[in-house]
PDB file of C-alpha atoms in Angstrom:
ATOM      1  CA  MET A   1      27.752   4.225  41.587  1.00 46.00           C
ATOM      2  CA  ASP A   2      28.368   7.113  43.716  1.00 48.00           C
ATOM      3  CA  SER A   3      26.998   7.077  47.155  1.00 45.00           C
ATOM      4  CA  SER A   4      23.849   9.432  46.565  1.00 48.00           C
ATOM      5  CA  THR A   5      22.386   6.876  43.948  1.00 44.00           C
ATOM      6  CA  ARG A   6      23.570   4.160  46.007  1.00 44.00           C
ATOM      7  CA  ASN A   7      21.089   5.753  48.721  1.00 48.00           C
ATOM      8  CA  LYS A   8      18.408   6.080  46.781  1.00 44.00           C
ATOM      9  CA  MET A   9      18.541   2.422  45.161  1.00 43.00           C
ATOM     10  CA  SER A  10      19.096   1.352  48.685  1.00 46.00           C
ATOM     11  CA  GLY A  11      16.641  -0.199  51.202  1.00 49.00           C
ATOM     12  CA  ASN A  12      13.249  -1.110  49.887  1.00 56.00           C
ATOM     13  CA  GLY A  13      13.965  -0.155  46.576  1.00 55.00           C
ATOM     14  CA  PRO A  14      14.319   3.140  44.374  1.00 60.00           C
ATOM     15  CA  SER A  15      13.218   6.038  46.458  1.00 65.00           C
ATOM     16  CA  SER A  16       9.707   8.477  44.795  1.00 69.00           C
ATOM     17  CA  ASP A  17      12.217  10.819  44.079  1.00 70.00           C
ATOM     18  CA  PHE A  18      14.315   8.509  41.903  1.00 70.00           C
ATOM     19  CA  GLN A  19      11.531   7.010  40.054  1.00 67.00           C
ATOM     20  CA  SER A  20       9.662  10.194  39.560  1.00 69.00           C
ATOM     21  CA  ARG A  21      13.190  11.592  37.708  1.00 73.00           C
ATOM     22  CA  LEU A  22      13.493   8.246  35.958  1.00 71.00           C
ATOM     23  CA  ILE A  23      10.020   8.481  34.745  1.00 69.00           C
ATOM     24  CA  LYS A  24      11.013  12.025  33.387  1.00 72.00           C
ATOM     25  CA  ALA A  25      14.041  10.916  31.755  1.00 74.00           C
ATOM     26  CA  ILE A  26      11.976   8.368  29.798  1.00 74.00           C
ATOM     27  CA  TYR A  27       9.748  10.337  28.653  1.00 71.00           C
ATOM     28  CA  ASP A  28      11.874  12.976  27.656  1.00 75.00           C
ATOM     29  CA  THR A  29      14.206  10.984  25.385  1.00 77.00           C
ATOM     30  CA  SER A  30      11.556   8.574  24.268  1.00 85.00           C
ATOM     31  CA  PRO A  31      10.822   8.227  20.412  1.00 87.00           C
ATOM     32  CA  ASP A  32       7.303   7.784  21.282  1.00 93.00           C
ATOM     33  CA  GLY A  33       5.030  10.047  21.528  1.00 95.00           C
ATOM     34  CA  ILE A  34       2.852   9.166  24.887  1.00 94.00           C
ATOM     35  CA  LEU A  35      -0.034  10.256  26.524  1.00 94.00           C
ATOM     36  CA  VAL A  36      -2.039   8.976  29.909  1.00 94.00           C
ATOM     37  CA  VAL A  37      -5.784   9.430  30.131  1.00 95.00           C
ATOM     38  CA  ASP A  38      -7.369   8.310  33.281  1.00 95.00           C
ATOM     39  CA  ALA A  39     -10.258   6.830  33.940  1.00 94.00           C
ATOM     40  CA  GLN A  40     -12.274   9.982  33.533  1.00 94.00           C
ATOM     41  CA  GLY A  41     -11.172  11.351  30.258  1.00 94.00           C
ATOM     42  CA  MET A  42      -8.632  13.625  32.049  1.00 94.00           C
ATOM     43  CA  VAL A  43      -5.184  13.742  30.769  1.00 93.00           C
ATOM     44  CA  VAL A  44      -2.364  12.636  33.335  1.00 91.00           C
ATOM     45  CA  ALA A  45       0.842  12.977  31.326  1.00 89.00           C
ATOM     46  CA  HIS A  46       2.240  13.623  27.569  1.00 91.00           C
ATOM     47  CA  ASN A  47       5.782  14.292  26.604  1.00 90.00           C
ATOM     48  CA  ARG A  48       6.849  16.551  23.833  1.00 89.00           C
ATOM     49  CA  GLN A  49       6.912  13.935  20.985  1.00 93.00           C
ATOM     50  CA  PHE A  50       3.414  13.566  21.456  1.00 93.00           C
ATOM     51  CA  LEU A  51       2.917  17.108  20.462  1.00 92.00           C
ATOM     52  CA  GLN A  52       5.442  17.270  17.813  1.00 93.00           C
ATOM     53  CA  LEU A  53       4.143  13.737  16.035  1.00 95.00           C
ATOM     54  CA  TRP A  54       0.816  15.095  15.871  1.00 95.00           C
ATOM     55  CA  HIS A  55       2.185  18.617  15.090  1.00 93.00           C
ATOM     56  CA  ILE A  56      -0.251  20.385  17.880  1.00 90.00           C
ATOM     57  CA  VAL A  57       0.723  23.646  18.309  1.00 86.00           C
ATOM     58  CA  PRO A  58       0.095  24.428  22.530  1.00 80.00           C
ATOM     59  CA  SER A  59      -1.004  28.181  21.965  1.00 77.00           C
ATOM     60  CA  GLN A  60      -3.881  26.723  19.646  1.00 74.00           C
ATOM     61  CA  LEU A  61      -5.073  24.555  22.481  1.00 74.00           C
ATOM     62  CA  HIS A  62      -4.931  27.377  25.267  1.00 69.00           C
ATOM     63  CA  MET A  63      -2.778  25.200  27.374  1.00 70.00           C
ATOM     64  CA  LYS A  64      -0.746  25.941  30.465  1.00 67.00           C
ATOM     65  CA  ALA A  65       2.083  28.407  30.578  1.00 64.00           C
ATOM     66  CA  ASP A  66       4.278  25.146  30.671  1.00 69.00           C
ATOM     67  CA  GLY A  67       2.799  24.008  27.364  1.00 73.00           C
ATOM     68  CA  THR A  68       1.112  20.800  28.379  1.00 81.00           C
ATOM     69  CA  ALA A  69      -2.494  19.628  28.714  1.00 85.00           C
ATOM     70  CA  ILE A  70      -1.781  18.010  31.747  1.00 87.00           C
ATOM     71  CA  GLY A  71      -5.033  17.914  34.181  1.00 88.00           C
ATOM     72  CA  GLU A  72      -7.159  18.847  31.471  1.00 89.00           C
ATOM     73  CA  SER A  73      -9.998  17.135  29.224  1.00 92.00           C
ATOM     74  CA  ASP A  74      -8.426  15.228  26.742  1.00 92.00           C
ATOM     75  CA  ALA A  75     -11.909  15.802  24.573  1.00 93.00           C
ATOM     76  CA  PRO A  76      -9.601  19.174  22.708  1.00 91.00           C
ATOM     77  CA  LEU A  77      -6.127  16.741  21.878  1.00 92.00           C
ATOM     78  CA  LEU A  78      -8.731  13.884  20.510  1.00 94.00           C
ATOM     79  CA  ALA A  79      -9.981  17.003  18.206  1.00 93.00           C
ATOM     80  CA  GLU A  80      -6.781  17.866  16.983  1.00 93.00           C
ATOM     81  CA  VAL A  81      -6.087  14.268  16.538  1.00 95.00           C
ATOM     82  CA  VAL A  82      -8.931  13.297  14.341  1.00 95.00           C
ATOM     83  CA  ALA A  83      -8.709  16.214  12.543  1.00 95.00           C
ATOM     84  CA  ARG A  84      -5.035  14.561  10.945  1.00 96.00           C
ATOM     85  CA  VAL A  85      -5.925  11.220   9.779  1.00 97.00           C
ATOM     86  CA  GLN A  86      -7.323  10.182   6.704  1.00 96.00           C
ATOM     87  CA  ASN A  87     -10.298   7.896   8.279  1.00 96.00           C
ATOM     88  CA  PRO A  88     -11.644  10.123  11.242  1.00 96.00           C
ATOM     89  CA  ALA A  89     -15.105   8.204  11.429  1.00 96.00           C
ATOM     90  CA  ALA A  90     -13.029   4.667  11.918  1.00 96.00           C
ATOM     91  CA  PHE A  91     -10.164   6.385  13.912  1.00 96.00           C
ATOM     92  CA  LEU A  92     -13.086   7.968  16.376  1.00 95.00           C
ATOM     93  CA  GLU A  93     -14.869   4.966  16.395  1.00 96.00           C
ATOM     94  CA  ARG A  94     -11.784   2.750  17.455  1.00 96.00           C
ATOM     95  CA  VAL A  95     -10.589   4.673  20.401  1.00 95.00           C
ATOM     96  CA  ARG A  96     -13.767   4.716  21.497  1.00 95.00           C
ATOM     97  CA  GLU A  97     -14.218   1.360  21.546  1.00 96.00           C
ATOM     98  CA  LEU A  98     -10.967   1.113  23.632  1.00 96.00           C
ATOM     99  CA  TYR A  99     -12.075   3.534  26.175  1.00 94.00           C
ATOM    100  CA  ASP A 100     -15.276   1.676  26.188  1.00 93.00           C
ATOM    101  CA  ASN A 101     -13.724  -1.634  26.787  1.00 93.00           C
ATOM    102  CA  PRO A 102     -10.823  -1.528  29.392  1.00 90.00           C
ATOM    103  CA  GLN A 103      -9.793  -5.280  28.762  1.00 91.00           C
ATOM    104  CA  LEU A 104      -8.781  -4.252  24.471  1.00 94.00           C
ATOM    105  CA  ASP A 105      -5.118  -3.674  24.093  1.00 95.00           C
ATOM    106  CA  ASP A 106      -4.406  -2.094  20.393  1.00 95.00           C
ATOM    107  CA  HIS A 107      -1.786  -2.094  18.335  1.00 96.00           C
ATOM    108  CA  CYS A 108      -1.983  -0.794  14.558  1.00 96.00           C
ATOM    109  CA  GLU A 109      -0.779   1.608  11.856  1.00 97.00           C
ATOM    110  CA  ILE A 110      -2.796   4.994  11.259  1.00 97.00           C
ATOM    111  CA  GLU A 111      -2.523   7.066   8.147  1.00 97.00           C
ATOM    112  CA  LEU A 112      -2.424  11.141   8.086  1.00 97.00           C
ATOM    113  CA  LYS A 113      -3.439  13.485   5.418  1.00 97.00           C
ATOM    114  CA  ASP A 114      -0.028  14.513   5.469  1.00 96.00           C
ATOM    115  CA  ALA A 115       1.267  11.691   4.003  1.00 95.00           C
ATOM    116  CA  ARG A 116       2.696  10.634   7.220  1.00 97.00           C
ATOM    117  CA  THR A 117       1.792   6.597   9.066  1.00 97.00           C
ATOM    118  CA  LEU A 118       1.737   6.162  12.687  1.00 97.00           C
ATOM    119  CA  GLU A 119       2.065   3.289  14.775  1.00 97.00           C
ATOM    120  CA  ARG A 120      -0.253   3.236  18.045  1.00 97.00           C
ATOM    121  CA  HIS A 121      -0.040   0.815  20.783  1.00 97.00           C
ATOM    122  CA  SER A 122      -2.457   1.486  23.543  1.00 96.00           C
ATOM    123  CA  THR A 123      -2.655  -0.646  27.006  1.00 95.00           C
ATOM    124  CA  VAL A 124      -4.481  -0.121  30.251  1.00 95.00           C
ATOM    125  CA  LEU A 125      -3.232   0.625  33.209  1.00 93.00           C
ATOM    126  CA  ARG A 126      -4.427  -1.155  36.313  1.00 93.00           C
ATOM    127  CA  GLY A 127      -4.405  -0.532  40.000  1.00 91.00           C
ATOM    128  CA  GLU A 128      -3.114  -2.954  43.079  1.00 89.00           C
ATOM    129  CA  HIS A 129      -6.423  -4.333  43.280  1.00 91.00           C
ATOM    130  CA  ASP A 130      -7.094  -4.522  39.122  1.00 91.00           C
ATOM    131  CA  GLU A 131      -9.102  -1.615  39.076  1.00 93.00           C
ATOM    132  CA  TYR A 132      -9.115   0.409  36.184  1.00 93.00           C
ATOM    133  CA  LEU A 133      -7.417   3.890  36.095  1.00 94.00           C
ATOM    134  CA  GLY A 134      -6.951   4.568  32.757  1.00 95.00           C
ATOM    135  CA  ARG A 135      -5.367   3.949  29.529  1.00 96.00           C
ATOM    136  CA  VAL A 136      -1.824   4.917  27.710  1.00 95.00           C
ATOM    137  CA  TRP A 137      -1.376   5.460  24.453  1.00 96.00           C
ATOM    138  CA  PHE A 138       2.359   5.092  22.636  1.00 96.00           C
ATOM    139  CA  PHE A 139       2.207   6.611  18.778  1.00 97.00           C
ATOM    140  CA  ARG A 140       5.784   6.269  16.715  1.00 96.00           C
ATOM    141  CA  ASP A 141       5.935   7.774  12.961  1.00 97.00           C
ATOM    142  CA  ILE A 142       6.940   5.132  10.946  1.00 97.00           C
ATOM    143  CA  THR A 143       6.833   6.961   7.747  1.00 97.00           C
ATOM    144  CA  ILE A 144      10.534   6.114   6.521  1.00 96.00           C
ATOM    145  CA  GLN A 145       9.979   2.058   6.927  1.00 96.00           C
ATOM    146  CA  LYS A 146       6.536   1.901   5.473  1.00 95.00           C
ATOM    147  CA  ASN A 147       8.233   4.332   2.559  1.00 95.00           C
ATOM    148  CA  HIS A 148      10.710   1.524   2.272  1.00 94.00           C
ATOM    149  CA  GLU A 149       8.806  -1.590   2.569  1.00 94.00           C
ATOM    150  CA  ALA A 150       6.635  -0.139  -0.427  1.00 90.00           C
ATOM    151  CA  ALA A 151       9.969   0.427  -2.517  1.00 90.00           C
ATOM    152  CA  LEU A 152      10.931  -3.029  -1.836  1.00 92.00           C
ATOM    153  CA  ILE A 153       7.579  -4.175  -2.830  1.00 89.00           C
ATOM    154  CA  GLN A 154       7.667  -2.041  -6.322  1.00 88.00           C
ATOM    155  CA  LEU A 155      10.607  -3.311  -7.031  1.00 89.00           C
ATOM    156  CA  ALA A 156       9.621  -6.950  -6.150  1.00 92.00           C
ATOM    157  CA  ARG A 157       6.184  -7.033  -8.330  1.00 95.00           C
ATOM    158  CA  HIS A 158       7.041  -4.237 -11.145  1.00 96.00           C
ATOM    159  CA  ASP A 159       9.384  -4.901 -14.405  1.00 96.00           C
ATOM    160  CA  PRO A 160      12.341  -1.940 -13.548  1.00 94.00           C
ATOM    161  CA  LEU A 161      11.676  -0.650 -17.404  1.00 96.00           C
ATOM    162  CA  THR A 162       8.162   0.248 -18.238  1.00 96.00           C
ATOM    163  CA  GLY A 163       6.669   0.047 -14.587  1.00 94.00           C
ATOM    164  CA  THR A 164       4.183  -2.956 -15.174  1.00 97.00           C
ATOM    165  CA  ALA A 165       3.658  -5.833 -13.347  1.00 97.00           C
ATOM    166  CA  ASN A 166       6.405  -8.106 -13.758  1.00 97.00           C
ATOM    167  CA  ARG A 167       5.767 -11.710 -14.609  1.00 96.00           C
ATOM    168  CA  ARG A 168       6.052 -13.183 -11.122  1.00 95.00           C
ATOM    169  CA  TYR A 169       3.444 -11.116 -10.198  1.00 96.00           C
ATOM    170  CA  PHE A 170       1.368 -11.141 -13.072  1.00 97.00           C
ATOM    171  CA  PHE A 171       1.243 -15.473 -12.539  1.00 96.00           C
ATOM    172  CA  GLU A 172       0.608 -14.649  -8.174  1.00 95.00           C
ATOM    173  CA  ARG A 173      -2.582 -12.001  -9.576  1.00 96.00           C
ATOM    174  CA  ALA A 174      -3.709 -14.524 -12.160  1.00 97.00           C
ATOM    175  CA  GLU A 175      -3.500 -17.487 -10.155  1.00 96.00           C
ATOM    176  CA  GLN A 176      -5.540 -15.275  -7.342  1.00 96.00           C
ATOM    177  CA  GLU A 177      -8.171 -14.531 -10.352  1.00 97.00           C
ATOM    178  CA  PHE A 178      -8.398 -18.241 -11.020  1.00 97.00           C
ATOM    179  CA  MET A 179      -9.078 -19.448  -7.633  1.00 96.00           C
ATOM    180  CA  ARG A 180     -12.194 -16.614  -7.662  1.00 96.00           C
ATOM    181  CA  SER A 181     -13.314 -16.962 -11.271  1.00 96.00           C
ATOM    182  CA  ARG A 182     -13.898 -20.686 -10.208  1.00 94.00           C
ATOM    183  CA  ARG A 183     -15.197 -19.912  -6.277  1.00 94.00           C
ATOM    184  CA  TYR A 184     -17.980 -17.501  -7.866  1.00 95.00           C
ATOM    185  CA  GLN A 185     -18.617 -18.650 -11.106  1.00 95.00           C
ATOM    186  CA  THR A 186     -17.278 -15.248 -12.821  1.00 97.00           C
ATOM    187  CA  PRO A 187     -15.829 -14.720 -15.815  1.00 97.00           C
ATOM    188  CA  LEU A 188     -11.852 -14.304 -15.935  1.00 97.00           C
ATOM    189  CA  SER A 189     -10.193 -13.093 -19.755  1.00 98.00           C
ATOM    190  CA  ILE A 190      -6.899 -12.377 -20.681  1.00 98.00           C
ATOM    191  CA  ALA A 191      -4.886 -11.143 -23.358  1.00 98.00           C
ATOM    192  CA  LEU A 192      -1.016 -11.462 -24.594  1.00 98.00           C
ATOM    193  CA  ILE A 193      -0.005  -8.367 -26.668  1.00 97.00           C
ATOM    194  CA  ASP A 194       3.245  -8.598 -28.650  1.00 97.00           C
ATOM    195  CA  VAL A 195       5.206  -5.982 -30.361  1.00 96.00           C
ATOM    196  CA  ASP A 196       5.278  -6.025 -34.371  1.00 95.00           C
ATOM    197  CA  HIS A 197       8.339  -5.738 -35.815  1.00 93.00           C
ATOM    198  CA  PHE A 198      10.420  -5.118 -32.358  1.00 94.00           C
ATOM    199  CA  LYS A 199      13.240  -6.808 -33.743  1.00 94.00           C
ATOM    200  CA  HIS A 200      13.422  -4.135 -36.450  1.00 92.00           C
ATOM    201  CA  ILE A 201      13.420  -1.536 -33.978  1.00 92.00           C
ATOM    202  CA  ASN A 202      15.869  -2.438 -32.269  1.00 93.00           C
ATOM    203  CA  ASP A 203      18.335  -2.969 -35.515  1.00 93.00           C
ATOM    204  CA  GLN A 204      17.571   0.467 -36.913  1.00 92.00           C
ATOM    205  CA  PHE A 205      17.060   2.915 -34.572  1.00 92.00           C
ATOM    206  CA  GLY A 206      19.039   0.874 -31.253  1.00 94.00           C
ATOM    207  CA  HIS A 207      17.950  -0.476 -27.944  1.00 93.00           C
ATOM    208  CA  ALA A 208      17.585   2.720 -26.165  1.00 94.00           C
ATOM    209  CA  THR A 209      14.974   3.822 -28.827  1.00 93.00           C
ATOM    210  CA  GLY A 210      13.104   0.023 -28.582  1.00 94.00           C
ATOM    211  CA  ASP A 211      13.320   0.447 -24.707  1.00 95.00           C
ATOM    212  CA  GLU A 212      11.361   4.338 -25.154  1.00 94.00           C
ATOM    213  CA  VAL A 213       8.997   2.126 -27.567  1.00 94.00           C
ATOM    214  CA  LEU A 214       8.293  -0.711 -24.549  1.00 95.00           C
ATOM    215  CA  LYS A 215       7.773   2.504 -22.099  1.00 95.00           C
ATOM    216  CA  LEU A 216       5.466   4.732 -24.383  1.00 93.00           C
ATOM    217  CA  LEU A 217       3.243   1.467 -25.601  1.00 94.00           C
ATOM    218  CA  SER A 218       3.302   0.482 -21.728  1.00 95.00           C
ATOM    219  CA  GLY A 219       1.850   3.895 -20.694  1.00 94.00           C
ATOM    220  CA  LYS A 220      -0.674   3.980 -23.513  1.00 94.00           C
ATOM    221  CA  ILE A 221      -2.656   0.770 -22.647  1.00 96.00           C
ATOM    222  CA  THR A 222      -2.460   1.527 -19.054  1.00 96.00           C
ATOM    223  CA  ALA A 223      -4.236   4.310 -19.578  1.00 95.00           C
ATOM    224  CA  LEU A 224      -7.149   2.914 -21.225  1.00 95.00           C
ATOM    225  CA  LEU A 225      -7.355  -0.189 -19.235  1.00 96.00           C
ATOM    226  CA  ARG A 226      -9.761  -0.112 -16.027  1.00 94.00           C
ATOM    227  CA  GLU A 227      -8.904   0.065 -12.189  1.00 93.00           C
ATOM    228  CA  SER A 228      -9.736  -3.623 -12.224  1.00 95.00           C
ATOM    229  CA  ASP A 229      -7.202  -4.841 -15.284  1.00 97.00           C
ATOM    230  CA  LEU A 230      -3.685  -5.843 -14.426  1.00 98.00           C
ATOM    231  CA  LEU A 231      -1.313  -5.192 -17.149  1.00 98.00           C
ATOM    232  CA  ALA A 232       2.201  -7.032 -16.904  1.00 98.00           C
ATOM    233  CA  ARG A 233       5.209  -7.360 -19.184  1.00 97.00           C
ATOM    234  CA  ILE A 234       6.599 -10.886 -19.570  1.00 96.00           C
ATOM    235  CA  GLY A 235       8.830 -11.240 -22.045  1.00 94.00           C
ATOM    236  CA  GLY A 236      10.963  -8.827 -24.407  1.00 94.00           C
ATOM    237  CA  GLU A 237       8.629  -6.928 -26.342  1.00 96.00           C
ATOM    238  CA  GLU A 238       5.456  -9.091 -24.658  1.00 97.00           C
ATOM    239  CA  PHE A 239       2.590  -8.194 -22.286  1.00 98.00           C
ATOM    240  CA  ALA A 240       0.256  -9.482 -20.904  1.00 98.00           C
ATOM    241  CA  ILE A 241      -3.429  -8.153 -19.478  1.00 98.00           C
ATOM    242  CA  LEU A 242      -5.279  -9.782 -16.847  1.00 98.00           C
ATOM    243  CA  MET A 243      -9.144  -8.665 -17.089  1.00 98.00           C
ATOM    244  CA  PRO A 244     -10.985 -10.404 -13.999  1.00 97.00           C
ATOM    245  CA  SER A 245     -14.988 -10.343 -14.302  1.00 96.00           C
ATOM    246  CA  THR A 246     -14.872  -9.757 -18.502  1.00 97.00           C
ATOM    247  CA  GLY A 247     -16.131 -12.577 -20.937  1.00 97.00           C
ATOM    248  CA  LEU A 248     -14.368 -13.064 -24.214  1.00 97.00           C
ATOM    249  CA  ALA A 249     -16.166 -10.656 -26.228  1.00 97.00           C
ATOM    250  CA  GLY A 250     -15.555  -7.941 -24.206  1.00 97.00           C
ATOM    251  CA  ALA A 251     -12.023  -8.962 -23.828  1.00 97.00           C
ATOM    252  CA  ALA A 252     -11.655  -9.578 -27.289  1.00 97.00           C
ATOM    253  CA  LEU A 253     -13.517  -5.423 -27.969  1.00 97.00           C
ATOM    254  CA  MET A 254     -11.252  -3.664 -25.438  1.00 97.00           C
ATOM    255  CA  ALA A 255      -7.812  -5.667 -27.022  1.00 97.00           C
ATOM    256  CA  GLU A 256      -9.219  -4.398 -30.537  1.00 97.00           C
ATOM    257  CA  ARG A 257     -10.033  -0.774 -28.770  1.00 96.00           C
ATOM    258  CA  LEU A 258      -6.533  -0.322 -27.615  1.00 96.00           C
ATOM    259  CA  ARG A 259      -4.472  -1.923 -30.750  1.00 96.00           C
ATOM    260  CA  VAL A 260      -6.792   0.930 -33.092  1.00 95.00           C
ATOM    261  CA  THR A 261      -6.213   4.057 -30.660  1.00 93.00           C
ATOM    262  CA  ILE A 262      -2.609   3.143 -30.674  1.00 92.00           C
ATOM    263  CA  ALA A 263      -1.772   2.725 -34.062  1.00 91.00           C
ATOM    264  CA  GLU A 264      -4.547   5.425 -35.677  1.00 88.00           C
ATOM    265  CA  GLU A 265      -1.750   8.368 -34.705  1.00 83.00           C
ATOM    266  CA  ALA A 266       2.544   8.310 -34.577  1.00 85.00           C
ATOM    267  CA  SER A 267       3.970   8.641 -31.115  1.00 84.00           C
ATOM    268  CA  PRO A 268       6.986  10.519 -30.465  1.00 87.00           C
ATOM    269  CA  VAL A 269       9.810   8.154 -29.367  1.00 87.00           C
ATOM    270  CA  ALA A 270      13.457   9.646 -29.231  1.00 81.00           C
ATOM    271  CA  GLY A 271      13.253  12.374 -31.551  1.00 85.00           C
ATOM    272  CA  LEU A 272      10.647  10.122 -34.077  1.00 85.00           C
ATOM    273  CA  MET A 273       7.270   9.621 -35.158  1.00 88.00           C
ATOM    274  CA  LEU A 274       6.405   5.937 -35.107  1.00 87.00           C
ATOM    275  CA  HIS A 275       3.666   3.776 -35.857  1.00 86.00           C
ATOM    276  CA  LEU A 276       3.095   1.169 -32.767  1.00 91.00           C
ATOM    277  CA  ARG A 277       1.531  -1.581 -33.388  1.00 94.00           C
ATOM    278  CA  PHE A 278       1.011  -4.891 -31.985  1.00 96.00           C
ATOM    279  CA  SER A 279      -0.507  -8.524 -32.523  1.00 97.00           C
ATOM    280  CA  ALA A 280      -2.571 -10.032 -29.909  1.00 98.00           C
ATOM    281  CA  GLY A 281      -4.495 -12.954 -28.710  1.00 98.00           C
ATOM    282  CA  VAL A 282      -7.392 -12.644 -25.888  1.00 98.00           C
ATOM    283  CA  THR A 283      -9.162 -15.987 -24.927  1.00 98.00           C
ATOM    284  CA  GLN A 284     -11.087 -16.821 -21.812  1.00 97.00           C
ATOM    285  CA  LEU A 285     -11.225 -19.101 -19.136  1.00 96.00           C
ATOM    286  CA  LYS A 286     -13.010 -22.674 -19.918  1.00 95.00           C
ATOM    287  CA  ALA A 287     -14.769 -25.051 -17.370  1.00 93.00           C
ATOM    288  CA  GLN A 288     -12.183 -27.751 -18.222  1.00 94.00           C
ATOM    289  CA  ASP A 289      -9.054 -25.371 -17.488  1.00 95.00           C
ATOM    290  CA  GLN A 290      -7.046 -27.091 -14.923  1.00 94.00           C
ATOM    291  CA  SER A 291      -4.779 -23.980 -14.196  1.00 93.00           C
ATOM    292  CA  ILE A 292      -4.340 -20.768 -15.872  1.00 94.00           C
ATOM    293  CA  GLU A 293      -1.649 -21.765 -17.550  1.00 95.00           C
ATOM    294  CA  ASP A 294      -4.055 -23.554 -20.005  1.00 95.00           C
ATOM    295  CA  CYS A 295      -5.679 -20.268 -20.315  1.00 95.00           C
ATOM    296  CA  LEU A 296      -2.802 -18.463 -21.086  1.00 95.00           C
ATOM    297  CA  ARG A 297      -1.128 -21.265 -23.918  1.00 96.00           C
ATOM    298  CA  ARG A 298      -4.632 -20.329 -25.725  1.00 97.00           C
ATOM    299  CA  ALA A 299      -4.201 -16.776 -25.670  1.00 97.00           C
ATOM    300  CA  ASP A 300      -0.544 -17.638 -27.144  1.00 96.00           C
ATOM    301  CA  GLU A 301      -1.703 -19.668 -29.847  1.00 97.00           C
ATOM    302  CA  ALA A 302      -4.219 -16.565 -30.813  1.00 97.00           C
ATOM    303  CA  MET A 303      -1.568 -14.332 -30.732  1.00 97.00           C
ATOM    304  CA  TYR A 304       0.764 -16.715 -32.996  1.00 96.00           C
ATOM    305  CA  LYS A 305      -2.489 -16.515 -35.369  1.00 97.00           C
ATOM    306  CA  ALA A 306      -2.477 -12.648 -35.181  1.00 97.00           C
ATOM    307  CA  LYS A 307       0.805 -12.683 -36.186  1.00 95.00           C
ATOM    308  CA  GLN A 308       0.690 -15.664 -39.192  1.00 95.00           C
ATOM    309  CA  ALA A 309      -2.392 -13.499 -40.533  1.00 95.00           C
ATOM    310  CA  GLY A 310      -0.245 -10.511 -41.150  1.00 94.00           C
ATOM    311  CA  ARG A 311       0.193  -8.857 -37.712  1.00 95.00           C
ATOM    312  CA  ASP A 312      -1.493  -5.457 -36.265  1.00 96.00           C
ATOM    313  CA  ARG A 313      -4.654  -7.574 -35.284  1.00 96.00           C
ATOM    314  CA  VAL A 314      -6.580  -9.035 -32.548  1.00 97.00           C
ATOM    315  CA  GLU A 315      -7.367 -13.457 -32.746  1.00 97.00           C
ATOM    316  CA  ALA A 316      -9.860 -14.099 -30.095  1.00 97.00           C
ATOM    317  CA  CYS A 317      -9.804 -17.902 -29.196  1.00 92.00           C
ATOM    318  CA  ALA A 318     -13.143 -19.171 -27.748  1.00 84.00           C
TER     319      ALA A 318
END
């Protein structure tokens, strides 16, 4: 440490000049966008990263010649920010709540209209006698992190070939719906689907064609399901459909609609025109069922009956 630095750090602590330069260095190099607003709603400080994160162009706000909003009301900045978030009403309500309640701190994630995600921290500034001086806002772009997390969830929950839910996620959701059905006394149905003559497709045309059949079939089924339904690949050519708030009659009708729609016209697969057919077993959760496995067992038995009866059909088990 050189003598000038030692002098600045000597005595009762760093000099005011050293402190101001340190604060400026932190502001300028921080990955966070920083905004400081005083108790009267005036901008005390902000760094360039704040403007960059929010895509705020100083000239559009008629900022000062130095490109800052320091000394101005925070209202124009707030209007620019609110215009960029996906849920402006909720965002603005929370900001006002924080300003009105100095005892509150904040940590949340904000979804923007341009598909980015910002992490927000906010805390209060208090004086020597604990008086409220203002509030500091910190913003950081965590889009890459959120996208990475979403990709990991996708891998953990979905079948890599078809993009449908995988076996593990299906049972996780099925158990949740089982408990919900019990709690609220709502119906719950399950359909098990098995592609007819799938081994023949693999043997005659190859496994690559078989994979294309599974992808095409799952896509056609997904397009016909409700948003609340869940399609999962739980075996090689076996799929399951979880249908919350659906009784046996409605589930059987849905399964039959899927079967007819898919079978009625040939589908292009790997340069071939194939008629895709499946057998399905459908059942509804019963009062005496101890777990979702009891329901699945009946659906499997119904599907086996459909196979035994000649395939390309739906069997319901009450």
